[in-house]
Amino acid sequence: MKLIRYLDHAGKIQYAAEQPGGAHLRVEGDPFDRNRVTQEPADIANVLAPVAPVMIWCIGQNYRRHADEVGMSSGEHPVVFAKGVNALQDPGAAIAIPIRAGTTELDYEGELVVIIGKACKDVSRDYALEYVAGYTCGNDVSARDWQLKKGGSQWCRGKSFDTFAPIGPCLVTPDSIGDPSGLGIQTTVNGRVMQDGNTRDMVRDVPTLIEFLSQSTTLLPGTAIFTGTPHGVGMAQNPPLWLKGGDEVSVTIEKIGRLTNRVRRL
């Protein structure tokens, strides 16, 4: 099932299930617990990010070819950082160039995002997928100068400016995905294919990441996990391809859909 989160014309946040043919029916109940699909057409005023995350964990250098292109290694343990929940952005909404903080090295990272549906702690990889509510597309937008140069290695700052975590367009339930290994993932900038990879290139798969992140740490319902990006990021191009105002970035993942955002100086 594909679920969207939306604002209706009365200003209320709702969920809806996509039907064959593209229509959407309103969903009653908790998307992470008991719910049912009504026969009521969804009154969609604006499509929102499919969840409002309580926490955003991110994994770096988790695709072999990407680690090679940037000359880094994931090492013995996964590279983990966080994005502030303030960075959340809706599908179709603008990625804002940070004016006050400033950046001249704005980059894209198309990623598979996992949404936790049930609280878990110290879960083994064998049972990890039982705690997944669904999957969506994400763009780990990055100010590379802040991430790698200014003031040292400022990964969290360089990745947590407002609008730097677009996700969407929908939340796809696990039964529609099956094994999340082997999903094609592609990122385009202004229609040009920049990233064309597959989740089978992950150094550590989704169950392994959930097992690691949940060690002595409770992952609450609504936690979003950005699982890493394939090769082809802007900083690895020759010359580097930095995003600028007016650029359109789309992340497409097999069985999920396409997330599109335009870069603007707001």
mmCIF file of C-alpha atoms in Angstrom:
data_model
loop_
_atom_site.group_PDB
_atom_site.id
_atom_site.type_symbol
_atom_site.label_atom_id
_atom_site.label_comp_id
_atom_site.label_asym_id
_atom_site.label_seq_id
_atom_site.Cartn_x
_atom_site.Cartn_y
_atom_site.Cartn_z
ATOM 1 C CA MET A 1 0.000 0.000 0.000
ATOM 2 C CA LYS A 2 1.148 3.541 -0.783
ATOM 3 C CA LEU A 3 0.180 6.132 1.814
ATOM 4 C CA ILE A 4 0.357 9.877 1.442
ATOM 5 C CA ARG A 5 0.137 12.455 4.205
ATOM 6 C CA TYR A 6 -1.717 15.589 3.212
ATOM 7 C CA LEU A 7 -3.303 18.822 4.330
ATOM 8 C CA ASP A 8 -7.011 18.991 3.515
ATOM 9 C CA HIS A 9 -8.872 22.159 2.590
ATOM 10 C CA ALA A 10 -10.027 22.567 6.196
ATOM 11 C CA GLY A 11 -6.407 22.710 7.341
ATOM 12 C CA LYS A 12 -6.350 19.232 8.907
ATOM 13 C CA ILE A 13 -3.511 16.758 8.371
ATOM 14 C CA GLN A 14 -4.768 13.417 7.067
ATOM 15 C CA TYR A 15 -3.538 10.195 5.479
ATOM 16 C CA ALA A 16 -4.784 8.620 2.277
ATOM 17 C CA ALA A 17 -4.160 5.380 0.410
ATOM 18 C CA GLU A 18 -3.399 5.435 -3.303
ATOM 19 C CA GLN A 19 -5.739 3.322 -5.402
ATOM 20 C CA PRO A 20 -5.225 1.681 -8.798
ATOM 21 C CA GLY A 21 -5.621 4.456 -11.323
ATOM 22 C CA GLY A 22 -4.180 7.107 -9.025
ATOM 23 C CA ALA A 23 -7.181 8.071 -6.871
ATOM 24 C CA HIS A 24 -6.696 8.497 -3.101
ATOM 25 C CA LEU A 25 -9.057 7.377 -0.323
ATOM 26 C CA ARG A 26 -8.895 8.815 3.181
ATOM 27 C CA VAL A 27 -7.387 6.599 5.893
ATOM 28 C CA GLU A 28 -8.750 6.537 9.437
ATOM 29 C CA GLY A 29 -6.559 5.667 12.403
ATOM 30 C CA ASP A 30 -2.866 5.628 13.164
ATOM 31 C CA PRO A 31 -0.643 4.980 10.138
ATOM 32 C CA PHE A 32 1.809 3.222 12.495
ATOM 33 C CA ASP A 33 -0.873 1.093 14.163
ATOM 34 C CA ARG A 34 -4.483 0.209 13.472
ATOM 35 C CA ASN A 35 -6.042 1.966 10.529
ATOM 36 C CA ARG A 36 -8.534 1.401 7.778
ATOM 37 C CA VAL A 37 -9.058 2.727 4.284
ATOM 38 C CA THR A 38 -12.436 4.465 3.979
ATOM 39 C CA GLN A 39 -14.406 4.906 0.775
ATOM 40 C CA GLU A 40 -14.161 8.682 1.147
ATOM 41 C CA PRO A 41 -12.108 10.475 -1.516
ATOM 42 C CA ALA A 42 -9.212 12.391 0.003
ATOM 43 C CA ASP A 43 -9.704 16.169 0.015
ATOM 44 C CA ILE A 44 -6.086 17.008 -0.836
ATOM 45 C CA ALA A 45 -5.010 20.642 -0.662
ATOM 46 C CA ASN A 46 -1.276 19.957 -0.340
ATOM 47 C CA VAL A 47 0.800 16.762 -0.207
ATOM 48 C CA LEU A 48 3.128 16.706 2.800
ATOM 49 C CA ALA A 49 6.175 14.658 3.714
ATOM 50 C CA PRO A 50 4.765 11.175 4.449
ATOM 51 C CA VAL A 51 5.820 11.408 8.109
ATOM 52 C CA ALA A 52 6.910 14.109 10.521
ATOM 53 C CA PRO A 53 10.008 12.348 11.899
ATOM 54 C CA VAL A 54 10.770 12.362 15.608
ATOM 55 C CA MET A 55 14.429 11.723 14.764
ATOM 56 C CA ILE A 56 16.480 11.574 11.556
ATOM 57 C CA TRP A 57 19.470 9.216 11.562
ATOM 58 C CA CYS A 58 21.718 9.105 8.500
ATOM 59 C CA ILE A 59 24.373 6.712 7.260
ATOM 60 C CA GLY A 60 27.441 7.896 5.373
ATOM 61 C CA GLN A 61 29.573 6.039 2.819
ATOM 62 C CA ASN A 62 27.205 3.075 2.728
ATOM 63 C CA TYR A 63 27.450 2.411 -1.024
ATOM 64 C CA ARG A 64 30.687 0.866 -2.233
ATOM 65 C CA ARG A 65 30.987 2.917 -5.432
ATOM 66 C CA HIS A 66 30.158 6.157 -3.607
ATOM 67 C CA ALA A 67 32.802 5.482 -0.949
ATOM 68 C CA ASP A 68 35.289 4.924 -3.763
ATOM 69 C CA GLU A 69 34.383 8.134 -5.611
ATOM 70 C CA VAL A 70 34.864 10.349 -2.548
ATOM 71 C CA GLY A 71 37.962 8.507 -1.316
ATOM 72 C CA MET A 72 36.444 7.505 2.011
ATOM 73 C CA SER A 73 35.776 4.203 3.725
ATOM 74 C CA SER A 74 32.938 3.193 6.015
ATOM 75 C CA GLY A 75 35.427 1.298 8.166
ATOM 76 C CA GLU A 76 34.622 -1.213 10.887
ATOM 77 C CA HIS A 77 31.368 0.470 11.919
ATOM 78 C CA PRO A 78 28.717 2.418 9.989
ATOM 79 C CA VAL A 79 29.310 6.165 9.684
ATOM 80 C CA VAL A 80 26.371 7.740 11.534
ATOM 81 C CA PHE A 81 25.229 11.355 11.751
ATOM 82 C CA ALA A 82 21.954 13.142 12.404
ATOM 83 C CA LYS A 83 19.893 15.723 10.582
ATOM 84 C CA GLY A 84 17.710 18.086 12.572
ATOM 85 C CA VAL A 85 13.960 17.506 12.208
ATOM 86 C CA ASN A 86 13.781 21.181 11.189
ATOM 87 C CA ALA A 87 15.347 20.070 7.878
ATOM 88 C CA LEU A 88 12.192 18.191 6.819
ATOM 89 C CA GLN A 89 10.713 19.316 3.503
ATOM 90 C CA ASP A 90 7.623 18.257 1.572
ATOM 91 C CA PRO A 91 7.616 16.766 -1.914
ATOM 92 C CA GLY A 92 7.335 19.514 -4.498
ATOM 93 C CA ALA A 93 8.434 22.215 -2.047
ATOM 94 C CA ALA A 94 11.627 24.251 -2.335
ATOM 95 C CA ILE A 95 15.107 23.358 -1.184
ATOM 96 C CA ALA A 96 16.262 26.701 0.210
ATOM 97 C CA ILE A 97 19.825 27.882 -0.288
ATOM 98 C CA PRO A 98 20.966 28.988 3.210
ATOM 99 C CA ILE A 99 21.476 32.723 2.858
ATOM 100 C CA ARG A 100 22.636 33.761 6.345
ATOM 101 C CA ALA A 101 24.943 30.765 6.866
ATOM 102 C CA GLY A 102 25.962 30.750 3.223
ATOM 103 C CA THR A 103 27.210 27.943 0.992
ATOM 104 C CA THR A 104 28.802 27.744 -2.424
ATOM 105 C CA GLU A 105 28.854 23.942 -2.468
ATOM 106 C CA LEU A 106 25.251 22.721 -2.356
ATOM 107 C CA ASP A 107 24.922 19.030 -3.206
ATOM 108 C CA TYR A 108 22.282 16.313 -3.614
ATOM 109 C CA GLU A 109 22.175 12.739 -2.299
ATOM 110 C CA GLY A 110 19.303 10.503 -3.383
ATOM 111 C CA GLU A 111 18.558 7.890 -0.721
ATOM 112 C CA LEU A 112 16.217 5.122 0.380
ATOM 113 C CA VAL A 113 14.639 6.226 3.662
ATOM 114 C CA VAL A 114 13.331 3.709 6.203
ATOM 115 C CA ILE A 115 10.564 4.734 8.614
ATOM 116 C CA ILE A 116 10.367 2.910 11.952
ATOM 117 C CA GLY A 117 6.814 1.962 12.915
ATOM 118 C CA LYS A 118 7.258 0.345 16.346
ATOM 119 C CA ALA A 119 9.650 1.228 19.142
ATOM 120 C CA CYS A 120 12.657 -1.068 19.140
ATOM 121 C CA LYS A 121 15.887 -1.433 21.070
ATOM 122 C CA ASP A 122 18.700 -3.990 20.735
ATOM 123 C CA VAL A 123 16.852 -5.710 17.907
ATOM 124 C CA SER A 124 18.704 -8.359 15.907
ATOM 125 C CA ARG A 125 18.934 -8.074 12.118
ATOM 126 C CA ASP A 126 16.816 -11.235 11.820
ATOM 127 C CA TYR A 127 13.809 -9.392 13.247
ATOM 128 C CA ALA A 128 14.674 -5.821 12.250
ATOM 129 C CA LEU A 129 12.269 -5.525 9.326
ATOM 130 C CA GLU A 130 9.328 -6.321 11.641
ATOM 131 C CA TYR A 131 9.748 -2.798 13.060
ATOM 132 C CA VAL A 132 9.577 -1.003 9.713
ATOM 133 C CA ALA A 133 6.435 0.996 8.916
ATOM 134 C CA GLY A 134 7.512 1.646 5.341
ATOM 135 C CA TYR A 135 9.932 3.163 2.889
ATOM 136 C CA THR A 136 10.147 6.451 1.029
ATOM 137 C CA CYS A 137 12.511 8.499 -1.134
ATOM 138 C CA GLY A 138 14.810 11.068 0.412
ATOM 139 C CA ASN A 139 17.337 13.700 -0.583
ATOM 140 C CA ASP A 140 20.130 14.221 1.930
ATOM 141 C CA VAL A 141 20.855 17.780 0.796
ATOM 142 C CA SER A 142 24.362 18.786 1.856
ATOM 143 C CA ALA A 143 26.336 22.018 2.106
ATOM 144 C CA ARG A 144 29.725 20.429 1.446
ATOM 145 C CA ASP A 145 31.741 23.473 2.540
ATOM 146 C CA TRP A 146 30.070 23.374 5.975
ATOM 147 C CA GLN A 147 30.207 19.584 6.103
ATOM 148 C CA LEU A 148 33.898 19.224 5.260
ATOM 149 C CA LYS A 149 35.721 22.561 5.488
ATOM 150 C CA LYS A 150 34.262 25.290 7.690
ATOM 151 C CA GLY A 151 35.160 24.859 11.343
ATOM 152 C CA GLY A 152 36.357 21.309 10.823
ATOM 153 C CA SER A 153 34.105 18.409 9.931
ATOM 154 C CA GLN A 154 30.635 19.901 10.489
ATOM 155 C CA TRP A 155 28.523 17.030 9.150
ATOM 156 C CA CYS A 156 25.410 17.770 11.211
ATOM 157 C CA ARG A 157 25.507 21.511 10.483
ATOM 158 C CA GLY A 158 26.226 21.028 6.798
ATOM 159 C CA LYS A 159 23.229 18.710 6.487
ATOM 160 C CA SER A 160 20.678 20.266 8.859
ATOM 161 C CA PHE A 161 19.792 23.625 7.363
ATOM 162 C CA ASP A 162 16.061 24.184 6.871
ATOM 163 C CA THR A 163 14.596 22.180 3.936
ATOM 164 C CA PHE A 164 17.691 19.905 3.677
ATOM 165 C CA ALA A 165 15.673 16.676 4.225
ATOM 166 C CA PRO A 166 12.972 16.350 1.562
ATOM 167 C CA ILE A 167 11.160 12.991 1.755
ATOM 168 C CA GLY A 168 8.245 11.531 -0.180
ATOM 169 C CA PRO A 169 6.096 11.410 -2.168
ATOM 170 C CA CYS A 170 4.556 8.485 -0.272
ATOM 171 C CA LEU A 171 5.163 5.872 2.389
ATOM 172 C CA VAL A 172 5.192 2.396 0.865
ATOM 173 C CA THR A 173 4.356 -0.399 3.292
ATOM 174 C CA PRO A 174 6.810 -3.313 3.635
ATOM 175 C CA ASP A 175 4.479 -5.850 2.021
ATOM 176 C CA SER A 176 4.737 -3.863 -1.219
ATOM 177 C CA ILE A 177 8.539 -3.814 -1.095
ATOM 178 C CA GLY A 178 9.589 -7.176 0.274
ATOM 179 C CA ASP A 179 13.367 -7.264 0.489
ATOM 180 C CA PRO A 180 14.634 -3.651 0.270
ATOM 181 C CA SER A 181 17.902 -4.923 -1.201
ATOM 182 C CA GLY A 182 17.924 -4.737 -4.988
ATOM 183 C CA LEU A 183 15.894 -1.539 -5.512
ATOM 184 C CA GLY A 184 16.968 0.715 -8.354
ATOM 185 C CA ILE A 185 17.636 4.309 -7.277
ATOM 186 C CA GLN A 186 18.229 7.248 -9.588
ATOM 187 C CA THR A 187 18.791 10.982 -9.106
ATOM 188 C CA THR A 188 18.421 13.561 -11.861
ATOM 189 C CA VAL A 189 19.333 17.249 -11.897
ATOM 190 C CA ASN A 190 17.393 19.232 -14.500
ATOM 191 C CA GLY A 191 16.589 15.945 -16.215
ATOM 192 C CA ARG A 192 20.213 14.778 -16.413
ATOM 193 C CA VAL A 193 20.868 11.426 -14.718
ATOM 194 C CA MET A 194 23.549 11.952 -12.079
ATOM 195 C CA GLN A 195 23.065 8.938 -9.815
ATOM 196 C CA ASP A 196 22.013 5.543 -11.156
ATOM 197 C CA GLY A 197 22.531 2.837 -8.565
ATOM 198 C CA ASN A 198 20.914 -0.035 -6.710
ATOM 199 C CA THR A 199 20.480 -0.770 -3.015
ATOM 200 C CA ARG A 200 22.320 -4.052 -3.516
ATOM 201 C CA ASP A 201 25.494 -1.903 -3.590
ATOM 202 C CA MET A 202 25.003 -1.039 0.097
ATOM 203 C CA VAL A 203 27.901 -1.944 2.354
ATOM 204 C CA ARG A 204 25.387 -2.685 5.124
ATOM 205 C CA ASP A 205 21.780 -3.558 4.305
ATOM 206 C CA VAL A 206 18.657 -2.222 6.005
ATOM 207 C CA PRO A 207 18.346 -4.942 8.688
ATOM 208 C CA THR A 208 22.009 -4.500 9.619
ATOM 209 C CA LEU A 209 21.569 -0.726 9.938
ATOM 210 C CA ILE A 210 18.511 -1.103 12.182
ATOM 211 C CA GLU A 211 20.363 -3.620 14.353
ATOM 212 C CA PHE A 212 23.314 -1.216 14.710
ATOM 213 C CA LEU A 213 21.286 1.951 15.337
ATOM 214 C CA SER A 214 19.103 0.227 17.943
ATOM 215 C CA GLN A 215 22.057 -0.934 20.046
ATOM 216 C CA SER A 216 21.430 0.558 23.521
ATOM 217 C CA THR A 217 19.249 3.125 21.693
ATOM 218 C CA THR A 218 15.471 3.178 21.414
ATOM 219 C CA LEU A 219 14.262 3.886 17.891
ATOM 220 C CA LEU A 220 10.846 5.489 18.346
ATOM 221 C CA PRO A 221 7.933 5.232 15.912
ATOM 222 C CA GLY A 222 8.421 7.900 13.280
ATOM 223 C CA THR A 223 12.210 7.663 13.279
ATOM 224 C CA ALA A 224 13.560 8.172 9.755
ATOM 225 C CA ILE A 225 16.755 6.454 8.633
ATOM 226 C CA PHE A 226 18.538 7.796 5.550
ATOM 227 C CA THR A 227 20.445 4.695 4.418
ATOM 228 C CA GLY A 228 23.216 6.245 2.306
ATOM 229 C CA THR A 229 23.618 7.417 -1.268
ATOM 230 C CA PRO A 230 24.884 5.790 -4.476
ATOM 231 C CA HIS A 231 27.776 7.093 -6.565
ATOM 232 C CA GLY A 232 27.344 10.206 -8.689
ATOM 233 C CA VAL A 233 27.095 13.030 -6.146
ATOM 234 C CA GLY A 234 27.911 16.542 -7.302
ATOM 235 C CA MET A 235 31.150 16.865 -5.329
ATOM 236 C CA ALA A 236 32.600 13.858 -7.200
ATOM 237 C CA GLN A 237 32.050 15.326 -10.676
ATOM 238 C CA ASN A 238 34.922 16.895 -12.637
ATOM 239 C CA PRO A 239 34.400 19.794 -12.271
ATOM 240 C CA PRO A 240 32.064 19.548 -9.247
ATOM 241 C CA LEU A 241 28.382 20.103 -9.991
ATOM 242 C CA TRP A 242 26.934 22.337 -7.299
ATOM 243 C CA LEU A 243 23.207 23.032 -7.121
ATOM 244 C CA LYS A 244 22.031 26.560 -7.844
ATOM 245 C CA GLY A 245 18.788 28.485 -7.780
ATOM 246 C CA GLY A 246 16.272 27.127 -10.276
ATOM 247 C CA ASP A 247 17.697 23.603 -10.440
ATOM 248 C CA GLU A 248 15.230 20.731 -10.208
ATOM 249 C CA VAL A 249 16.307 17.571 -8.365
ATOM 250 C CA SER A 250 14.358 14.300 -8.623
ATOM 251 C CA VAL A 251 14.995 11.078 -6.706
ATOM 252 C CA THR A 252 13.270 7.986 -8.092
ATOM 253 C CA ILE A 253 13.266 4.611 -6.322
ATOM 254 C CA GLU A 254 11.845 1.413 -7.741
ATOM 255 C CA LYS A 255 8.454 0.413 -6.221
ATOM 256 C CA ILE A 256 8.180 3.755 -4.383
ATOM 257 C CA GLY A 257 7.972 6.681 -6.793
ATOM 258 C CA ARG A 258 9.596 10.027 -7.502
ATOM 259 C CA LEU A 259 10.470 12.868 -5.140
ATOM 260 C CA THR A 260 11.021 16.214 -6.882
ATOM 261 C CA ASN A 261 12.139 19.520 -5.378
ATOM 262 C CA ARG A 262 13.372 22.736 -6.945
ATOM 263 C CA VAL A 263 16.268 24.735 -5.488
ATOM 264 C CA ARG A 264 15.442 28.328 -4.610
ATOM 265 C CA ARG A 265 17.044 31.288 -2.895
ATOM 266 C CA LEU A 266 14.371 32.071 -0.317
#
